[in-house]
Short mmCIF file of C-alpha atoms in Angstrom, two decimals:
data_model
loop_
_atom_site.label_atom_id
_atom_site.label_comp_id
_atom_site.label_asym_id
_atom_site.label_seq_id
_atom_site.Cartn_x
_atom_site.Cartn_y
_atom_site.Cartn_z
CA GLY A 27 -0.37 -5.00 2.86
CA GLN A 28 2.64 -5.74 5.06
CA ASN A 29 2.69 -7.81 8.28
CA ILE A 30 5.77 -7.49 10.54
CA ASP A 31 6.01 -9.63 13.74
CA GLN A 32 8.50 -9.43 16.55
CA PRO A 33 8.38 -10.55 20.12
CA THR A 34 7.02 -8.01 22.51
CA GLU A 35 9.58 -8.19 25.33
CA MET A 36 13.01 -9.98 26.01
CA THR A 37 15.19 -10.11 28.98
CA ALA A 38 18.82 -10.88 28.96
CA THR A 39 21.86 -10.64 31.25
CA GLU A 40 24.69 -8.19 31.12
CA GLY A 41 27.62 -9.72 29.13
CA ALA A 42 25.46 -12.24 27.43
CA ILE A 43 24.31 -12.53 23.64
CA VAL A 44 20.54 -12.03 22.61
CA GLN A 45 18.92 -12.73 19.42
CA ILE A 46 15.67 -10.67 18.45
CA ASN A 47 13.82 -12.20 15.64
CA CYS A 48 11.49 -10.39 12.96
CA THR A 49 9.21 -12.27 10.51
CA TYR A 50 7.57 -10.38 7.66
CA GLN A 51 5.07 -10.94 4.95
CA THR A 52 5.22 -8.48 2.05
CA SER A 53 5.30 -8.12 -1.76
CA GLY A 54 7.99 -6.10 -3.45
CA PHE A 55 10.46 -6.51 -0.57
CA ASN A 56 13.38 -4.03 -0.99
CA GLY A 57 15.24 -4.06 2.29
CA LEU A 58 15.07 -4.64 6.02
CA PHE A 59 16.22 -2.30 8.58
CA TRP A 60 16.90 -2.51 12.37
CA TYR A 61 16.52 0.52 14.61
CA GLN A 62 17.16 1.13 18.20
CA GLN A 63 14.81 3.25 20.30
CA HIS A 64 15.39 4.33 23.74
CA ALA A 65 12.43 5.27 25.82
CA GLY A 66 11.10 8.67 24.90
CA GLU A 67 13.66 9.22 22.16
CA ALA A 68 13.85 8.89 18.35
CA PRO A 69 14.61 5.58 16.45
CA THR A 70 18.38 5.38 15.43
CA PHE A 71 19.54 3.25 12.62
CA LEU A 72 21.39 0.09 13.39
CA SER A 73 21.58 -2.09 10.16
CA TYR A 74 20.22 -2.74 6.82
CA ASN A 75 20.01 -6.03 4.89
CA VAL A 76 18.72 -6.69 1.41
CA LEU A 77 20.65 -9.86 0.39
CA ASP A 78 20.61 -13.06 2.39
CA GLY A 79 23.10 -13.48 4.97
CA LEU A 80 24.79 -11.92 7.83
CA GLU A 81 26.01 -8.20 8.34
CA GLU A 82 28.42 -7.62 11.17
CA LYS A 83 28.92 -4.10 12.78
CA GLY A 84 30.82 -4.46 16.07
CA ARG A 85 28.76 -6.00 18.83
CA PHE A 86 25.71 -5.83 16.57
CA SER A 87 24.93 -8.25 13.61
CA SER A 88 21.82 -8.59 11.48
CA PHE A 89 20.83 -11.70 9.35
CA LEU A 90 18.31 -11.99 6.60
CA SER A 91 16.67 -15.02 4.85
CA ARG A 92 14.44 -13.48 1.97
CA SER A 93 13.00 -17.01 1.12
CA LYS A 94 11.80 -17.39 4.80
CA GLY A 95 10.72 -13.65 5.35
CA TYR A 96 12.99 -13.79 8.38
CA SER A 97 15.47 -11.67 10.02
CA TYR A 98 17.28 -11.45 13.42
CA LEU A 99 19.37 -8.99 15.33
CA LEU A 100 22.17 -10.36 17.41
CA LEU A 101 23.52 -8.37 20.27
CA LYS A 102 26.81 -9.50 21.81
CA GLU A 103 28.45 -8.48 25.09
CA LEU A 104 25.37 -6.93 26.25
CA GLN A 105 25.58 -3.74 28.24
CA MET A 106 23.01 -1.95 30.44
CA LYS A 107 22.86 0.73 27.89
CA ASP A 108 21.53 -1.73 25.29
CA SER A 109 18.26 -1.76 27.33
CA ALA A 110 15.85 -0.28 24.62
CA SER A 111 13.24 -1.18 22.03
CA TYR A 112 14.43 -2.65 18.88
CA LEU A 113 12.33 -2.06 15.76
CA CYS A 114 12.35 -4.14 12.53
CA ALA A 115 11.22 -2.17 9.45
CA VAL A 116 10.69 -3.21 5.85
CA ARG A 117 10.93 -1.33 2.60
CA VAL A 118 8.61 -2.20 -0.24
CA GLY A 119 9.90 -0.92 -3.48
CA ASN A 120 10.91 2.88 -2.80
CA THR A 121 8.07 3.47 -0.41
CA PRO A 122 8.50 4.69 3.35
CA LEU A 123 9.51 2.14 5.87
CA VAL A 124 6.89 0.08 7.53
CA PHE A 125 7.82 -0.72 11.15
CA GLY A 126 6.94 -3.54 13.48
CA LYS A 127 5.91 -2.91 16.99
CA GLY A 128 9.33 -3.41 18.39
CA THR A 129 10.85 -5.75 20.88
CA ARG A 130 11.57 -4.14 24.30
CA LEU A 131 14.83 -5.61 25.64
CA SER A 132 15.74 -5.32 29.27
CA VAL A 133 19.36 -5.95 30.28
CA ILE A 134 19.75 -6.99 33.88
CA ALA A 135 22.80 -7.45 35.86
CA ASP B 19 25.23 18.69 14.97
CA ALA B 20 21.58 18.39 14.91
CA MET B 21 20.25 17.16 11.59
CA VAL B 22 16.56 16.78 12.15
CA ILE B 23 15.09 19.21 14.57
CA GLN B 24 11.64 19.07 16.12
CA ASN B 25 10.09 21.84 18.17
CA PRO B 26 8.89 21.76 20.80
CA ARG B 27 9.96 18.65 22.54
CA TYR B 28 6.74 18.58 24.59
CA GLN B 29 3.46 20.08 23.81
CA VAL B 30 0.50 20.39 25.92
CA THR B 31 -2.91 21.34 24.22
CA GLN B 32 -6.45 21.48 25.18
CA PHE B 33 -9.15 19.07 23.66
CA GLY B 34 -10.26 20.60 20.32
CA LYS B 35 -7.54 23.46 20.35
CA PRO B 36 -5.57 23.49 17.18
CA VAL B 37 -1.77 22.70 17.51
CA THR B 38 1.07 22.76 15.20
CA LEU B 39 4.23 20.77 15.50
CA SER B 40 7.40 21.69 13.43
CA CYS B 41 10.25 19.82 11.81
CA SER B 42 13.40 21.16 10.20
CA GLN B 43 16.32 19.51 8.68
CA THR B 44 20.05 20.57 7.73
CA LEU B 45 20.51 17.34 5.61
CA ASN B 46 18.96 18.89 2.41
CA HIS B 47 16.92 15.68 1.96
CA ASN B 48 14.13 15.70 -0.42
CA VAL B 49 11.88 13.28 1.46
CA MET B 50 10.23 14.22 4.83
CA TYR B 51 7.87 12.04 6.84
CA TRP B 52 5.52 12.31 9.76
CA TYR B 53 5.06 9.33 12.01
CA GLN B 54 2.73 9.03 15.01
CA GLN B 55 3.78 6.61 17.69
CA LYS B 56 1.71 5.63 20.79
CA SER B 57 3.10 3.84 23.84
CA SER B 58 4.60 0.34 23.02
CA GLN B 59 3.37 0.41 19.40
CA ALA B 60 5.00 0.88 16.01
CA PRO B 61 5.57 4.26 14.39
CA LYS B 62 2.64 4.80 12.15
CA LEU B 63 3.22 6.78 8.92
CA LEU B 64 0.74 9.69 8.60
CA PHE B 65 2.12 11.42 5.33
CA HIS B 66 5.28 12.12 3.51
CA TYR B 67 6.54 14.59 0.88
CA TYR B 68 8.80 13.79 -2.10
CA ASP B 69 10.00 17.38 -2.50
CA LYS B 70 6.52 19.30 -2.73
CA ASP B 71 4.69 16.12 -3.77
CA PHE B 72 2.40 15.27 -0.80
CA ASN B 73 1.37 11.63 0.00
CA ASN B 74 -1.32 10.98 2.51
CA GLU B 75 -1.79 7.59 4.04
CA ALA B 76 -5.22 6.24 3.46
CA ASP B 77 -6.04 5.82 7.15
CA THR B 78 -4.62 9.28 8.21
CA PRO B 79 -7.64 11.07 9.96
CA ASP B 80 -8.70 14.37 8.25
CA ASN B 81 -8.03 16.01 11.45
CA PHE B 82 -4.27 15.82 10.56
CA GLN B 83 -2.79 18.22 7.87
CA SER B 84 0.64 19.09 6.86
CA ARG B 85 2.53 21.77 5.12
CA ARG B 86 6.12 21.84 3.59
CA PRO B 87 6.79 25.51 2.67
CA ASN B 88 10.34 24.76 1.58
CA THR B 89 12.92 21.78 1.51
CA SER B 90 14.12 22.47 5.07
CA PHE B 91 10.70 22.78 6.95
CA CYS B 92 7.70 20.61 7.47
CA PHE B 93 4.73 21.21 9.82
CA LEU B 94 1.98 18.94 11.29
CA ASP B 95 -1.32 20.63 12.00
CA ILE B 96 -3.76 18.95 14.26
CA ARG B 97 -7.08 20.96 13.65
CA SER B 98 -9.05 19.66 16.68
CA PRO B 99 -7.09 17.34 18.79
CA GLY B 100 -8.72 14.69 20.64
CA LEU B 101 -7.65 12.56 23.60
CA GLY B 102 -6.71 9.75 21.23
CA ASP B 103 -4.31 11.91 19.45
CA ALA B 104 -1.90 12.14 22.53
CA ALA B 105 1.28 10.39 21.28
CA MET B 106 4.92 10.93 20.21
CA TYR B 107 5.15 12.55 16.85
CA LEU B 108 8.18 11.74 14.87
CA CYS B 109 9.51 13.51 11.89
CA ALA B 110 12.09 11.89 9.61
CA THR B 111 13.93 12.57 6.35
CA SER B 112 15.60 10.60 3.60
CA THR B 113 16.99 10.91 0.12
CA ILE B 114 15.46 8.68 -2.55
CA ALA B 115 18.80 8.10 -4.19
CA SER B 116 18.66 4.31 -3.43
CA PRO B 117 16.59 1.90 -1.52
CA GLN B 118 19.15 1.30 1.19
CA GLU B 119 18.89 5.04 2.35
CA THR B 120 17.84 5.16 5.86
CA GLN B 121 15.35 7.35 7.28
CA TYR B 122 16.87 9.85 9.88
CA PHE B 123 14.56 10.74 12.71
CA GLY B 124 14.17 13.77 14.99
CA PRO B 125 13.87 13.50 18.66
CA GLY B 126 10.21 13.72 18.37
CA THR B 127 7.46 15.96 19.94
CA ARG B 128 5.41 14.31 22.70
CA LEU B 129 1.78 15.75 22.47
CA LEU B 130 -0.44 15.75 25.62
CA VAL B 131 -4.16 16.48 25.21
CA LEU B 132 -5.93 17.74 28.36
#
């Protein structure tokens, strides 16, 4: 089976930078996704990594180390609207995504 | 433009009374998924279709059934809802063209069981 771990909650200040970590144990790894989910809404796609390294998209960046089974999502210049849950999800082969429990981020003034 | 549509957004049912949740998509994706998500938990895959090929997760209760009459529509039937089935039900779609294809989620149906 797959095991995906993320911190349950984090708090950060508006304008700051926050890093949300995700570790996974799986066989047949074929990519890692990050999703944002606001309360009561559907997850929306943020990023995808399959090779080691950093992928940058505006204020959001995602990093992957396959050898360590580790990823992080970096959010810069935090805004109040970034308060949401951030879900790490792993693809094994071509199967459906397996999600972590998510990290609830609260951005405070 | 809505791409994955779920109806209704909120559904209230009585304990033991069958309920059907619906999902439609305008993306022409050949894979459709149903996830159950309870508060502060990960979305849990119930089943998925590759075209008409149905795939049931081993731990999905028998109480949950699904139908996909055509590419665009997929239904989740809960035959006898229990209090523990109250959750958000998320429908998602994807292509199987390549592993990096993301899954597109609908807005979800929040089910309340009285």
